[in-house]
Coordinates of C-alpha atoms in Angstrom, one line a residue:
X8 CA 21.4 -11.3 -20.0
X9 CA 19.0 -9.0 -20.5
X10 CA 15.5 -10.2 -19.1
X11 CA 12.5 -10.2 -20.8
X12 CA 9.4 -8.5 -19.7
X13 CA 5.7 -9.1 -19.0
X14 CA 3.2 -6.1 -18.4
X15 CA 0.0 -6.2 -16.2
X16 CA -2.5 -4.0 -17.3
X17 CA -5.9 -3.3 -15.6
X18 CA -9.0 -1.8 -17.3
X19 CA -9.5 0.3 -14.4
X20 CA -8.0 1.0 -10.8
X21 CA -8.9 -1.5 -8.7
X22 CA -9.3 -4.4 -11.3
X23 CA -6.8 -7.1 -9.8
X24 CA -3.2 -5.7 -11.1
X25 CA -1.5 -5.4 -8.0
X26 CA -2.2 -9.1 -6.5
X27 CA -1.9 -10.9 -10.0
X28 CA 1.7 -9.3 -10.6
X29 CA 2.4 -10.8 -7.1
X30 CA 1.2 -14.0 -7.7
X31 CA 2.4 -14.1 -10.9
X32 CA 6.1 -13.1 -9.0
X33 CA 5.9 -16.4 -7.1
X34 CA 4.8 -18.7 -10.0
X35 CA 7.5 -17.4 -12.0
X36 CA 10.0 -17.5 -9.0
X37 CA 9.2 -21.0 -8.3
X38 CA 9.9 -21.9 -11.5
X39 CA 13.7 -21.0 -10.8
X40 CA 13.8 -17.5 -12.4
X41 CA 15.4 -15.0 -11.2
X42 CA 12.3 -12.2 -10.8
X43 CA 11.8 -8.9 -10.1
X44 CA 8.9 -6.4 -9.9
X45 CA 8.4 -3.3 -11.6
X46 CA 6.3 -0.4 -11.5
X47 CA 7.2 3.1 -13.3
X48 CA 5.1 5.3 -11.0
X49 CA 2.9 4.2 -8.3
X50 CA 0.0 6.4 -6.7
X51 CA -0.4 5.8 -3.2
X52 CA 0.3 6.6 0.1
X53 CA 1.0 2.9 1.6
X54 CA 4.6 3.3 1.1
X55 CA 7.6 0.5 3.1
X56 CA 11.6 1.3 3.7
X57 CA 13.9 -0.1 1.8
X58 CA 17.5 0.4 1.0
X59 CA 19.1 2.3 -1.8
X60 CA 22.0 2.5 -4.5
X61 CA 23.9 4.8 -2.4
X62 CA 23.4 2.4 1.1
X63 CA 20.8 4.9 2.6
X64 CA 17.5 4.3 2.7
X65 CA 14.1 5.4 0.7
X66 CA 10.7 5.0 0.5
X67 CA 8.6 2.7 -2.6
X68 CA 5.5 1.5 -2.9
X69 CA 4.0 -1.3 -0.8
X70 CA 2.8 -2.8 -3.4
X71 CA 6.4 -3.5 -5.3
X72 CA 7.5 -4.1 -2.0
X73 CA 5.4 -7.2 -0.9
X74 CA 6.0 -8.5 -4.8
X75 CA 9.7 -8.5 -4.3
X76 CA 9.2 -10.7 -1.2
X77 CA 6.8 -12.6 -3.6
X78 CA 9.7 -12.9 -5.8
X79 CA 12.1 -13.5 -3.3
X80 CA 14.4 -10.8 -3.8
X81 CA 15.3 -7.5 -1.6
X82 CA 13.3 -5.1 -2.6
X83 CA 15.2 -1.6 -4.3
X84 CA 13.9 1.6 -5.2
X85 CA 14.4 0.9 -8.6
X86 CA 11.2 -1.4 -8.2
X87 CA 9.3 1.6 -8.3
X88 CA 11.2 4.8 -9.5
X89 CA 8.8 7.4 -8.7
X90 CA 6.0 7.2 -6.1
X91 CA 3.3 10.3 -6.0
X92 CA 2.1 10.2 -2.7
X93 CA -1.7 12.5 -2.6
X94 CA -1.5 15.1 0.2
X95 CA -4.9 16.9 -1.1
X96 CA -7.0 16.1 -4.7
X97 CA -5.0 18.5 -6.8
X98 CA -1.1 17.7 -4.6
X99 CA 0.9 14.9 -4.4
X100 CA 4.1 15.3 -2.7
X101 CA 6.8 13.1 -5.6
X102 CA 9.2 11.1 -4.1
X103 CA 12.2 9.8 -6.7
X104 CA 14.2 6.5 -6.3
X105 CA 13.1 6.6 -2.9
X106 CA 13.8 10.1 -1.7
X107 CA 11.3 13.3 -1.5
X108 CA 12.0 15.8 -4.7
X109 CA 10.7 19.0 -3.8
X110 CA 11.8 20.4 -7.2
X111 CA 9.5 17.6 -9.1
X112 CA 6.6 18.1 -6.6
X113 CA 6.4 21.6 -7.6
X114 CA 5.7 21.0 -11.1
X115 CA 2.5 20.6 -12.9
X116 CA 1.9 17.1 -13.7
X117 CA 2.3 16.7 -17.1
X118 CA 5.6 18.5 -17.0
X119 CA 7.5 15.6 -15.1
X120 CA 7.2 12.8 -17.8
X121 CA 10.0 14.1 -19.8
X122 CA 11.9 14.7 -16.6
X123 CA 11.2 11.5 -14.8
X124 CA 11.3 9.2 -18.0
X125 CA 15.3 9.2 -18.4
X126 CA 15.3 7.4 -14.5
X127 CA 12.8 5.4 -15.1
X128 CA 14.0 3.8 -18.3
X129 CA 17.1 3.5 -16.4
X130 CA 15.7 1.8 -13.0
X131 CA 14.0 -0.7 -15.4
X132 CA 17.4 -1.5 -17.2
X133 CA 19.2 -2.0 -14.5
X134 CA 16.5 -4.5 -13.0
X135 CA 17.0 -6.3 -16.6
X136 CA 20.4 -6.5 -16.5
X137 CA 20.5 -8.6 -12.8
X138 CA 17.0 -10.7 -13.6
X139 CA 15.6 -13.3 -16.3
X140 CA 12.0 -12.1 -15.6
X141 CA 10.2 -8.5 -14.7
X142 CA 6.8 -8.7 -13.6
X143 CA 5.5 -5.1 -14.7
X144 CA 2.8 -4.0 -13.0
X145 CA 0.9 -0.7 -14.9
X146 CA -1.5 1.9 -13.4
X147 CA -5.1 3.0 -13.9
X148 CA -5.7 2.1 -17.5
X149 CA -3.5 1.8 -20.3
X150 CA -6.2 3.1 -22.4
X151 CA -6.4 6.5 -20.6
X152 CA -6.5 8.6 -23.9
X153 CA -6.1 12.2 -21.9
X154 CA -2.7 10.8 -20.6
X155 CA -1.0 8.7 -22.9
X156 CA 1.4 11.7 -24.6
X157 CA 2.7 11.7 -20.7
X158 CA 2.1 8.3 -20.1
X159 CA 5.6 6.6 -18.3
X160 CA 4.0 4.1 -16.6
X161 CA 1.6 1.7 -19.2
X162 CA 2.9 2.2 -22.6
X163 CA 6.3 3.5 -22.5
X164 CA 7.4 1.0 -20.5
X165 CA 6.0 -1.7 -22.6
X166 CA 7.6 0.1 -25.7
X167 CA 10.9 0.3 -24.2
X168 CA 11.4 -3.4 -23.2
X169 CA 9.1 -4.9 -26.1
X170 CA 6.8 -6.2 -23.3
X171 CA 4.1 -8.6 -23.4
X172 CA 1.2 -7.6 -21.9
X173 CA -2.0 -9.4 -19.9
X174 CA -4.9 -6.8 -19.6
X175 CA -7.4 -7.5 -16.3
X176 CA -10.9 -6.5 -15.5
X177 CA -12.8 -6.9 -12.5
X178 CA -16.2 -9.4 -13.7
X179 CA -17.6 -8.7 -10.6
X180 CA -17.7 -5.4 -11.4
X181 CA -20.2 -5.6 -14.2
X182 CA -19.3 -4.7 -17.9
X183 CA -16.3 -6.9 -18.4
X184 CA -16.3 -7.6 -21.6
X185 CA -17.2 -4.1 -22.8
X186 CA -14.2 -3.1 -20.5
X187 CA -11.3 -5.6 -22.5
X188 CA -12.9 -4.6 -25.7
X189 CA -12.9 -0.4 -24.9
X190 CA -9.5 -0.8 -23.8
X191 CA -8.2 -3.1 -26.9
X192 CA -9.6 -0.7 -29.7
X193 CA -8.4 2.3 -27.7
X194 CA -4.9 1.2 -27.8
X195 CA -1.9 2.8 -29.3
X196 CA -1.9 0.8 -32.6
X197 CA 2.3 -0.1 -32.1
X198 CA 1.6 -1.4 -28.3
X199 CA -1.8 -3.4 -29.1
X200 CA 0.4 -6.3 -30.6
X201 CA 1.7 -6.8 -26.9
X202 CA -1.4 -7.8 -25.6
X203 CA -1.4 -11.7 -25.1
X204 CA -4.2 -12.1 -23.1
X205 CA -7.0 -11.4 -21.2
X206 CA -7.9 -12.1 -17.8
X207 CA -11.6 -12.0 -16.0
X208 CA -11.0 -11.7 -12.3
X209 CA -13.3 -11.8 -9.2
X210 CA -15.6 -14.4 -11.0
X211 CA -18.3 -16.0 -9.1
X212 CA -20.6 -18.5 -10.4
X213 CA -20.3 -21.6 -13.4
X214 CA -17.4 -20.2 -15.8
X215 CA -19.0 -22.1 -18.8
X216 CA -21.9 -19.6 -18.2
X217 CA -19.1 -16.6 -20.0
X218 CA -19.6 -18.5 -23.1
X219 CA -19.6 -17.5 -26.2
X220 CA -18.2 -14.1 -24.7
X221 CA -14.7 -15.0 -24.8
X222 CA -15.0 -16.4 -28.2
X223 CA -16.8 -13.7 -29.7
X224 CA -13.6 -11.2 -28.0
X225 CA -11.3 -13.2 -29.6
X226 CA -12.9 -13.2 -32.7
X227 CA -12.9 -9.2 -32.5
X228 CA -9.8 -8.5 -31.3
X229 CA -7.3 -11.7 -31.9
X230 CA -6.5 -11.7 -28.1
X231 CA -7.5 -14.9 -26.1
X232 CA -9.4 -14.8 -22.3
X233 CA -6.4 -17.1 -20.8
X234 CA -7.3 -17.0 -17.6
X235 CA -11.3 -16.4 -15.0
X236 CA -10.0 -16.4 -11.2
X237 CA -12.6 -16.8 -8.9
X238 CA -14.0 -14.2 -6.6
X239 CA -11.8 -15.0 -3.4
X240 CA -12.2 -12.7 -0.3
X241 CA -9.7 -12.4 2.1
X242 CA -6.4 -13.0 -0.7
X243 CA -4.0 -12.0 2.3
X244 CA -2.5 -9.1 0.8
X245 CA -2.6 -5.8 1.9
X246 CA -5.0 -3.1 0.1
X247 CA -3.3 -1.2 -1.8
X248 CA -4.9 1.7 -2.9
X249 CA -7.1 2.5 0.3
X250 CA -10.3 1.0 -1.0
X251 CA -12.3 -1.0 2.0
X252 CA -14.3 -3.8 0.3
X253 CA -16.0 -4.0 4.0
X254 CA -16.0 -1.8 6.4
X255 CA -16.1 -4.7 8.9
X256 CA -13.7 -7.6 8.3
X257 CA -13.3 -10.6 11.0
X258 CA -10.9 -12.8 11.1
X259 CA -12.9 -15.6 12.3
X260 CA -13.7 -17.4 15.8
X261 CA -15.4 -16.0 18.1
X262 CA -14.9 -11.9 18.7
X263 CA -12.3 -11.2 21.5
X264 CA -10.8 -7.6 20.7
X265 CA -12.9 -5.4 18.2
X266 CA -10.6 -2.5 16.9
X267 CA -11.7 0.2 15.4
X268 CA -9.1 2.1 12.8
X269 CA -10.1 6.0 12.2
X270 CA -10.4 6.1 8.5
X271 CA -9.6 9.4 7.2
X272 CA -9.0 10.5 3.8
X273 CA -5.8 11.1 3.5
X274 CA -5.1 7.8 5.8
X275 CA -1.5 6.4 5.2
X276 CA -0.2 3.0 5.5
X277 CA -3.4 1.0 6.0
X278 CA -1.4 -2.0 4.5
X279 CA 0.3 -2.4 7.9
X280 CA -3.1 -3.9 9.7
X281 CA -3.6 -6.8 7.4
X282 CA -2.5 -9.0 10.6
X283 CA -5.2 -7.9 12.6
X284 CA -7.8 -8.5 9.2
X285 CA -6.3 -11.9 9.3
X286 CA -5.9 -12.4 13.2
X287 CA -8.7 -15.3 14.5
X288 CA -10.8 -13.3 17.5
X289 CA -10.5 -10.1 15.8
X290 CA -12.8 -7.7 14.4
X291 CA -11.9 -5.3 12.4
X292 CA -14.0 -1.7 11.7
X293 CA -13.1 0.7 9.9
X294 CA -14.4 4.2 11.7
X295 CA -15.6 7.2 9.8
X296 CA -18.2 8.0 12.1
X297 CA -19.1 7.9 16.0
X298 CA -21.2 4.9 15.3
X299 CA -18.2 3.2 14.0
X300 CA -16.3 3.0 17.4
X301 CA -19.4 2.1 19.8
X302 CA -18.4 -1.1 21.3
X303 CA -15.1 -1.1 20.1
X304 CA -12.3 -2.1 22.5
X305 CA -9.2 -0.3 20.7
X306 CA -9.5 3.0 18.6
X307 CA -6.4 3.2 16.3
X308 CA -5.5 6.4 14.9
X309 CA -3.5 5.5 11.9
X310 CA -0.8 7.3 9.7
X311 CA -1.8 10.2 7.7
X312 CA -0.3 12.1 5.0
X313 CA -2.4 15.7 5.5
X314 CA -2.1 15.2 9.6
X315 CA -3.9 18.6 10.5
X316 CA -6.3 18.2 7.4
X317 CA -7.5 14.9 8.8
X318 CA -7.4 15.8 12.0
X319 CA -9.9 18.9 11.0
X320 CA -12.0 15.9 9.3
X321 CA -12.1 13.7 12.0
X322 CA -13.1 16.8 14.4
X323 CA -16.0 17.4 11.9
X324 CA -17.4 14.2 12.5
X325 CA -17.4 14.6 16.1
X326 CA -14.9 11.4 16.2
X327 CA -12.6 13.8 18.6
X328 CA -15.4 13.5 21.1
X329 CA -15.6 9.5 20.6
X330 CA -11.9 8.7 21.1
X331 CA -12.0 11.3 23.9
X332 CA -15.1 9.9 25.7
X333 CA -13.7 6.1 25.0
X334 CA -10.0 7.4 26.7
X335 CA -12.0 8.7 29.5
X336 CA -13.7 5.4 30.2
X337 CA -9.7 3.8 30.0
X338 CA -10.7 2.1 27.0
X339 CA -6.9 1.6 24.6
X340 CA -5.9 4.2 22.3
X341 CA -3.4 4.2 19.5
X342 CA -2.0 6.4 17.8
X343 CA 0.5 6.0 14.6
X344 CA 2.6 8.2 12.9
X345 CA 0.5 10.8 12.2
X346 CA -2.1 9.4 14.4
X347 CA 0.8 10.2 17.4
X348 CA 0.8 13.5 16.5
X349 CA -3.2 14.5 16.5
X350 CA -3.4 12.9 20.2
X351 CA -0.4 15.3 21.2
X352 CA -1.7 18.7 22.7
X353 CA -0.4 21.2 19.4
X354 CA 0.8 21.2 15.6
X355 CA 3.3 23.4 14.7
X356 CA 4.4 23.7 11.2
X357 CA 7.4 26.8 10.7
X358 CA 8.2 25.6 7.1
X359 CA 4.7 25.3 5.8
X360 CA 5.1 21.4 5.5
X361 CA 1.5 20.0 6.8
X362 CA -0.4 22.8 8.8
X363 CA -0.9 24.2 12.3
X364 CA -3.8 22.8 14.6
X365 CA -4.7 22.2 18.1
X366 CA -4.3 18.1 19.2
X367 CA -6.5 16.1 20.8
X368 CA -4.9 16.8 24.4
X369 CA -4.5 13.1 25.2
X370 CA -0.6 13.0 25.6
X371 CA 1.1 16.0 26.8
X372 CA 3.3 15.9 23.7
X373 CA 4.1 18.8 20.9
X374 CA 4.8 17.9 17.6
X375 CA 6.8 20.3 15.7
X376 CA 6.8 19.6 11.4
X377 CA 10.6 19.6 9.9
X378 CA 11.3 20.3 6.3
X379 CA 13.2 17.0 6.0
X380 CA 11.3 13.7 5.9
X381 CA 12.9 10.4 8.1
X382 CA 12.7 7.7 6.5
X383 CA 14.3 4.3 7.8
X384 CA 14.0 1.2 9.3
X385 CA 13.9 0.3 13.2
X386 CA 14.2 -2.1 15.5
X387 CA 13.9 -1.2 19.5
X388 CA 12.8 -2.3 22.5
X389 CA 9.8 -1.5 24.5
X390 CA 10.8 -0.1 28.4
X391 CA 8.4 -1.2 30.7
X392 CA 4.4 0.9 30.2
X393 CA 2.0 1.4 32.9
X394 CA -0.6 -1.0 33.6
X395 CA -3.4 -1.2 31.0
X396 CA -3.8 -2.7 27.8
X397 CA -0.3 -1.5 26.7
X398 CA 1.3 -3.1 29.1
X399 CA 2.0 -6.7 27.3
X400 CA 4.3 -4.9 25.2
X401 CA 6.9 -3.9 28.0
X402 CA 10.2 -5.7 27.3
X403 CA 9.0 -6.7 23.6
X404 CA 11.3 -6.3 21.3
X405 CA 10.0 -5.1 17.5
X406 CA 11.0 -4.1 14.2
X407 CA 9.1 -1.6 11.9
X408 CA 9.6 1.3 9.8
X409 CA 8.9 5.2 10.0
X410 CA 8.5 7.7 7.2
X411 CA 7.2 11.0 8.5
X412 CA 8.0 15.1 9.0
X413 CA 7.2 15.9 12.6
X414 CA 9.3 15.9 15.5
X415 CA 7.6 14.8 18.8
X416 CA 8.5 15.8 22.7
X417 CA 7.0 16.4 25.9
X418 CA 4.9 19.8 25.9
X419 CA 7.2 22.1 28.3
X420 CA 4.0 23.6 29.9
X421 CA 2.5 20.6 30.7
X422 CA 5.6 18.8 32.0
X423 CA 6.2 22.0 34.4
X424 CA 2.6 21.2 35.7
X425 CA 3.3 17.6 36.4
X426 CA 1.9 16.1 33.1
X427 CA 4.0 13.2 32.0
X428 CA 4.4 11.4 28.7
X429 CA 6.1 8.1 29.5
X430 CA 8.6 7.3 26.7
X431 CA 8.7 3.8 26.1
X432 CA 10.6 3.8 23.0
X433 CA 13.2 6.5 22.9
X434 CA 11.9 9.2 21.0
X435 CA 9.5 6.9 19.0
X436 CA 6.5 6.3 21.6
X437 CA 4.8 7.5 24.5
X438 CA 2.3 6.3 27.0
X439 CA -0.2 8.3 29.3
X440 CA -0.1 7.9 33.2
X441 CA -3.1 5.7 33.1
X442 CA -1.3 3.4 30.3
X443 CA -4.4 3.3 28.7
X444 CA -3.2 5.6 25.9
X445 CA -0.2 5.1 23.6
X446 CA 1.3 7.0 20.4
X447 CA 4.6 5.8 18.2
X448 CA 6.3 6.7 15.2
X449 CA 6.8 3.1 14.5
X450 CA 4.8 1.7 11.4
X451 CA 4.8 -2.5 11.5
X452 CA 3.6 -2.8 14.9
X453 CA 1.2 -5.8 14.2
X454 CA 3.2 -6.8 11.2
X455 CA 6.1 -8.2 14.2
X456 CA 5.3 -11.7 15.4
X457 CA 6.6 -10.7 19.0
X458 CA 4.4 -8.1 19.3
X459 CA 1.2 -9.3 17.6
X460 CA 1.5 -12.6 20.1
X461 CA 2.1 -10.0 23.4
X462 CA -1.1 -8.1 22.8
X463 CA -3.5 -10.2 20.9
X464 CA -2.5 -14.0 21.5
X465 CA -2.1 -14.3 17.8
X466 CA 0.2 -15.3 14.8
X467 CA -0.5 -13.5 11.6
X468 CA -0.6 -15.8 8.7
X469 CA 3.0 -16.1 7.3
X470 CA 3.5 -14.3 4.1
X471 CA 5.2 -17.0 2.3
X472 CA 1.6 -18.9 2.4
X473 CA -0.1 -15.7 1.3
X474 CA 2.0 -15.6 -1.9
X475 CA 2.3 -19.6 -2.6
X476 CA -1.6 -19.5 -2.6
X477 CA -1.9 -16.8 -4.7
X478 CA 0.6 -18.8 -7.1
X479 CA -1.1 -22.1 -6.5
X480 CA -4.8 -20.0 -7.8
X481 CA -3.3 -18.6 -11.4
X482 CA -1.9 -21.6 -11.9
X483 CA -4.9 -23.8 -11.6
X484 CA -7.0 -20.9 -13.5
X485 CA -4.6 -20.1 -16.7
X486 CA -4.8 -21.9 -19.7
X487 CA -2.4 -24.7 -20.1
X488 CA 0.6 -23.3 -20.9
X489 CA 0.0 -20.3 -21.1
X490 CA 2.2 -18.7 -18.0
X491 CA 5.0 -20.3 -19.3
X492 CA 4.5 -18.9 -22.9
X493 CA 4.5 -15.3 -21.5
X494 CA 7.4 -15.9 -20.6
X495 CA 9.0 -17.7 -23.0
X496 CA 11.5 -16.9 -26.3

């Protein structure tokens, strides 16, 4: 069988497509179809592990990831083909059914449709061939009239599987209407016919209030407003692009551990703290500037995907000084991934891969960049750390992920001086003497129940009630009916 196929299109970034094709993934799922997600090319550099054709492993989007475990299925590189992943404004490094294409990077951008699109179309047939359903998620706008001779990702797939297609815009926003209508009339004429509905999300306020709005769209464009979601904060999901709606989120209850997450620009996996956004006792900041950490009881430096560029950032907004000041005073450090490698003593990059730099001399660890990229899935166990606020995790056994470049030991000088790293993960993590400082490799840290309960007391909401009350709010919103039509003969 060969499943049918339902787009969701946003009139901008940022408009609600990413959580709506999850939630729409569970409603469907619950209904006893067989469901997968789908989403030609994502942009982003929040990426998870998951296994591929040939039994290996490869990197995809978090977004397709978390709506395959919305869906209820393992989630496959196919779910997201190709994955651009922005090392600078004008660079993204391309990564192909889950693996790093160096030849494809190299390209100009609009050179890679006609190379990419035999995959794609093939990733997304496949995923027909095994489902009854494919949630499509699309990127940007479909109406982007610059890119749609390129375009693999809003209208061809659409054309290739005879889609149907919701379109959502973000009322909160301002401009709605004049959003849905722009979009409609600047539309391919042969892919406008797949739009089915529209969708006003983030509403606040008395919905009758829209009227005669949706009407009036209708009578303009044929295409009913089948669905207003309320604004909701705090949905459960991950951010997926690296947008901060806050820069300070609590998780309610009164403030026991207020961490502070260095947010760079080329920060990577951010989708990995949700816990701690959702933990009760916890506030959240995110840090661009000094300011941002005073008071704070954790600094996290987080993953990165330009690790000496962001390092140079975070130096020119004296943040090196604050984390180094806050160590000093034995307050808890962490660093992650890239984050690991800035609190080492020294970059070095032979192949050109990410860039040369001095650390931040809190470990007495070198991190040397490799041309090849690991990428897989982990579970170890913590030895036993020093005494500090690392210590709970001694003996704690976790699971994660890591996708980086570099290649971390102890710095030779430093360990002929006495200087000692403590690894308490083999070659994944290392604690300072003082055990007040602590760098791994391992993304997922507060995504593991075992660990989340050792060092903050807390559970992190399960998942499966993130995504049932996303599916329980579009299907009190949508019109009668109407979910099931989308997906219907």
């Amino acid at each position: 069988m060969t499943a049918r196929c339902l787009m969701v299109w946003g009139t901008s970034s940022g408009a609600g497509k990413s959580w709506l094709a999850t939630a729409l993934c569970r409603w469907y799922a619950r209904q006893g179809l067989r469901v997968a997600p789908f989403k030609a090319q994502n942009m982003s550099n929040n990426a998870r592990v998951v296994a591929t054709s040939d039994g290996a492993e490869g990197e995809i989007g978090a977004a397709q990831y978390f709506q395959a475990l919305a869906a209820g299925v393992e989630p496959d590189v196919r779910m997201n083909p190709l994955l651009l992943k922005p090392e600078a404004d004008t660079r993204s490094q391309v990564v192909l059914l889950g693996r790093v294409d160096a030849e494809l990077t190299a390209l100009p951008w609009r050179q890679r449709s006609a190379r990419v699109g035999p995959v794609v179309r093939q990733a997304l047939d496949e995923l027909r061939a095994q489902h009854d359903l494919i949630v499509m998620e699309g990127a940007g706008s479909p109406a982007e009239i610059n890119l749609q001779d390129s375009d693999i990702v809003n209208l061809a797939p659409v054309r290739h599987a005879q889609a149907r297609a919701l379109l959502v815009a973000d009322i909160d926003r301002g401009g709605a209407f004049a959003h849905l209508y722009g979009t409609w009339a600047l539309l391919p004429p042969d892919v406008r016919g797949a739009l089915r509905g529209y969708v006003l999300n983030r509403f606040r306020g008395d919905a009758a209030l829209l009227e005669p709005a949706p009407q009036r769209l209708l009578q303009l464009t044929g295409v009913p407003t089948l669905a207003t979601l309320p604004l909701r904060w705090g949905h459960g999901l991950p951010e997926e692009d690296g947008v901060f709606d806050d820069r300070t989120v609590h998780g309610g209850g009164p403030v026991r551990t207020t961490v502070a997450v260095v947010a760079y620009p080329r920060l990577s996996n951010l989708d990995e703290f949700q816990p701690l956004k959702n933990a009760a006792g916890v506030r959240l900041v995110w840090a661009r500037t000094p300011a941002d950490c005073a008071g704070a009881d954790w600094i996290i430096l987080p993953g990165s995907k330009a690790t000496a560029a962001d390092l140079a950032w975070l130096r020119a907004q004296g943040l090196d000084a604050a984390i180094a000041a806050h160590a000093a005073r034995g307050g808890a450090v962490l660093g992650i991934c890239g984050g690991l490698q800035m609190l080492g003593e020294a970059l070095v990059d032979p192949h050109g891969v990410d860039g040369n730099a001095p650390g931040l001399g809190l470990l007495p660890l070198v991190t040397a960049f490799e041309r090849d990229k690991t990428v897989r899935r982990t579970t170890a166990t913590f030895a036993a750390l020093p005494p500090g606020p690392w210590a709970a995790l001694g003996g704690v056994r976790v699971r994660g992920y890591e996708i980086h470049h570099g290649r971390t030991v102890p710095h030779p000088a430093l360990v002929a001086r006495g200087e000692v790293a403590h690894e308490v993960l083999p070659g994944l993590a290392w604690c300072n003497t003082a055990g007040n400082v602590l760098g791994l490799y391992l993304h997922g840290l507060f995504e593991d129940e075992a660990a989340l309960r050792a060092l903050l007391g807390a559970r992190a909401r399960p998942l499966a009630d993130v995504f049932d009350g996303l599916a329980d709010l579009v299907e009190a919103h949508f019109a009668p009916g109407a979910l099931a039509a989308l997906a219907g003969p």
